[in-house]
Amino acid sequence: AKDLGKNNCQFYTREMNACIEEKLVLLEGLRSALDEGQFRLVYQPKVDLHTGRIFGVEALVRWEHPEQGCIGPDRFIPLAEESGMIIALGEWVLQTACRQNRAWQDAGLPPLRVSVNVSPRQFEELGLVQRVAQALSDSGLAAEWLELEVTEGVIMRDLQQAVDKMAQVRAMGVSLAIDDFGTGYSSLSALKSFPISTLKIDKSFVRDLGVSEGDEAIASSIIDLAHRLRLRVIAEGVETEQQKAFLRQNGCDEMQGYLFSRPLPPEQLRQLLLTHAFA
Ligand code: C2E
Ligand code: CA
Ligand code: CA
Ligand code: CA
């Protein structure tokens, strides 16, 4: 039994090595991926639950890896964060999303707000506010059509600094949303000092709406809390009519999820907007 344990341990170590090796390979590739143009953005519509209209899109990054094919952000964003690559990647995402949104407006589509994810390290970086201003002026996009989604993690690290930076972003006219709300540990009392406009209910609370009373209680409490703080509230990961019905009945303002649309490449999103706008 002892030998077996030892073998298991060696096997485990080999698996761990494979895992570390994979990380190293991805990390190595990450450095050149930006220069090689291997990243692209897909856009997922956000829909008003009362009017049914698309009022915005969330930009989500994809990595077209030369050997591994399309890699999702959950596999490389953490690596990009650890390595500091997130700063350059984040800047590319901001620039690309702003330019794309301006191009849709120039093409005569009804104006949309584009939301960009900003990870904690990116938010903390000194140049963030300047980078946002630069992306707006380079693209010619008006600030009101840009939103940043930040997680509670951002706020946890240094509350006062986070509030100051949020205020600078707001002062430019850019909106802010708290992403994955309910999964972090930000205190509810801190929430009232954030210059944000939207709370985003994490998809883990949306999944079992209609099934789990606990999750229903959490979702409806977040909706009430948001409204009392005069914030809008959006639910992510909406996949079923049942979830949508619950959210609508409980006063949620907006939704996003596969039920309405998967994240789409720019050209497909344009087609959807065209049919939607003139329907
Ligand atoms: P997130 O910001 O919470 O994004 C929502 C995720 O849920 C996206 O996964 C989206 O594709 C997925 N999703 C949308 N609708 C549904 C649905 O109905 N059901 C389910 N099960 N999932 C749905 P994705 O694109 O893989 O992104 C994962 C995470 O990676 C994002 O979570 C975000 O934290 C991060 N991320 C993505 N793009 C960027 C980026 O440009 N910059 C940064 N810093 N992070 C990013
Ligand atoms: Ca997000
Ligand atoms: Ca989220
Ligand atoms: Ca998430």
PDB file of C-alpha atoms in Angstrom, residues 118-126 128-129 148-171 174-178 186-187 190-196:
ATOM      1  CA  VAL A 118     -11.281  45.308 -16.362  1.00  0.00           C
ATOM      2  CA  SER A 119      -9.456  42.890 -14.092  1.00  0.00           C
ATOM      3  CA  PRO A 120      -8.103  43.921 -10.674  1.00  0.00           C
ATOM      4  CA  ARG A 121      -4.492  44.407 -11.677  1.00  0.00           C
ATOM      5  CA  GLN A 122      -5.539  46.424 -14.691  1.00  0.00           C
ATOM      6  CA  PHE A 123      -7.824  48.608 -12.607  1.00  0.00           C
ATOM      7  CA  GLU A 124      -5.086  49.289 -10.078  1.00  0.00           C
ATOM      8  CA  GLU A 125      -2.526  50.243 -12.663  1.00  0.00           C
ATOM      9  CA  LEU A 126      -1.636  53.935 -12.498  1.00  0.00           C
ATOM     10  CA  LEU A 128      -5.800  53.202 -16.349  1.00  0.00           C
ATOM     11  CA  VAL A 129      -7.709  56.479 -16.457  1.00  0.00           C
ATOM     12  CA  LEU A 148     -16.247  49.274 -17.504  1.00  0.00           C
ATOM     13  CA  GLU A 149     -17.145  46.089 -15.625  1.00  0.00           C
ATOM     14  CA  VAL A 150     -15.104  45.620 -12.476  1.00  0.00           C
ATOM     15  CA  THR A 151     -15.384  42.839  -9.917  1.00  0.00           C
ATOM     16  CA  GLU A 152     -15.679  43.188  -6.180  1.00  0.00           C
ATOM     17  CA  GLY A 153     -12.053  42.032  -5.987  1.00  0.00           C
ATOM     18  CA  VAL A 154     -10.989  45.449  -7.223  1.00  0.00           C
ATOM     19  CA  ILE A 155     -12.725  47.133  -4.355  1.00  0.00           C
ATOM     20  CA  MET A 156     -11.470  44.757  -1.718  1.00  0.00           C
ATOM     21  CA  ARG A 157      -7.830  45.596  -2.195  1.00  0.00           C
ATOM     22  CA  ASP A 158      -7.924  49.254  -1.289  1.00  0.00           C
ATOM     23  CA  LEU A 159     -11.330  50.772  -0.823  1.00  0.00           C
ATOM     24  CA  GLN A 160     -10.438  54.459  -0.858  1.00  0.00           C
ATOM     25  CA  GLN A 161      -8.152  54.118  -3.831  1.00  0.00           C
ATOM     26  CA  ALA A 162     -10.811  52.178  -5.730  1.00  0.00           C
ATOM     27  CA  VAL A 163     -13.450  54.812  -4.978  1.00  0.00           C
ATOM     28  CA  ASP A 164     -11.119  57.616  -6.120  1.00  0.00           C
ATOM     29  CA  LYS A 165     -10.349  55.873  -9.369  1.00  0.00           C
ATOM     30  CA  MET A 166     -13.994  55.076 -10.021  1.00  0.00           C
ATOM     31  CA  ALA A 167     -14.806  58.737  -9.491  1.00  0.00           C
ATOM     32  CA  GLN A 168     -12.219  59.721 -12.108  1.00  0.00           C
ATOM     33  CA  VAL A 169     -13.723  57.283 -14.596  1.00  0.00           C
ATOM     34  CA  ARG A 170     -17.242  58.563 -13.877  1.00  0.00           C
ATOM     35  CA  ALA A 171     -16.074  62.154 -14.235  1.00  0.00           C
ATOM     36  CA  VAL A 174     -17.839  56.475 -18.645  1.00  0.00           C
ATOM     37  CA  SER A 175     -20.230  54.124 -16.768  1.00  0.00           C
ATOM     38  CA  LEU A 176     -19.216  51.525 -14.216  1.00  0.00           C
ATOM     39  CA  ALA A 177     -20.791  48.195 -13.321  1.00  0.00           C
ATOM     40  CA  ILE A 178     -19.952  45.772 -10.538  1.00  0.00           C
ATOM     41  CA  SER A 186     -17.394  43.678  -0.577  1.00  0.00           C
ATOM     42  CA  SER A 187     -19.335  45.040   2.331  1.00  0.00           C
ATOM     43  CA  ALA A 190     -19.163  50.196   0.934  1.00  0.00           C
ATOM     44  CA  LEU A 191     -21.498  49.821  -2.010  1.00  0.00           C
ATOM     45  CA  LYS A 192     -23.182  53.146  -1.384  1.00  0.00           C
ATOM     46  CA  SER A 193     -19.927  55.045  -1.804  1.00  0.00           C
ATOM     47  CA  PHE A 194     -19.195  53.625  -5.263  1.00  0.00           C
ATOM     48  CA  PRO A 195     -19.991  55.885  -8.190  1.00  0.00           C
ATOM     49  CA  ILE A 196     -21.442  52.977 -10.175  1.00  0.00           C
TER      50      ILE A 196
END
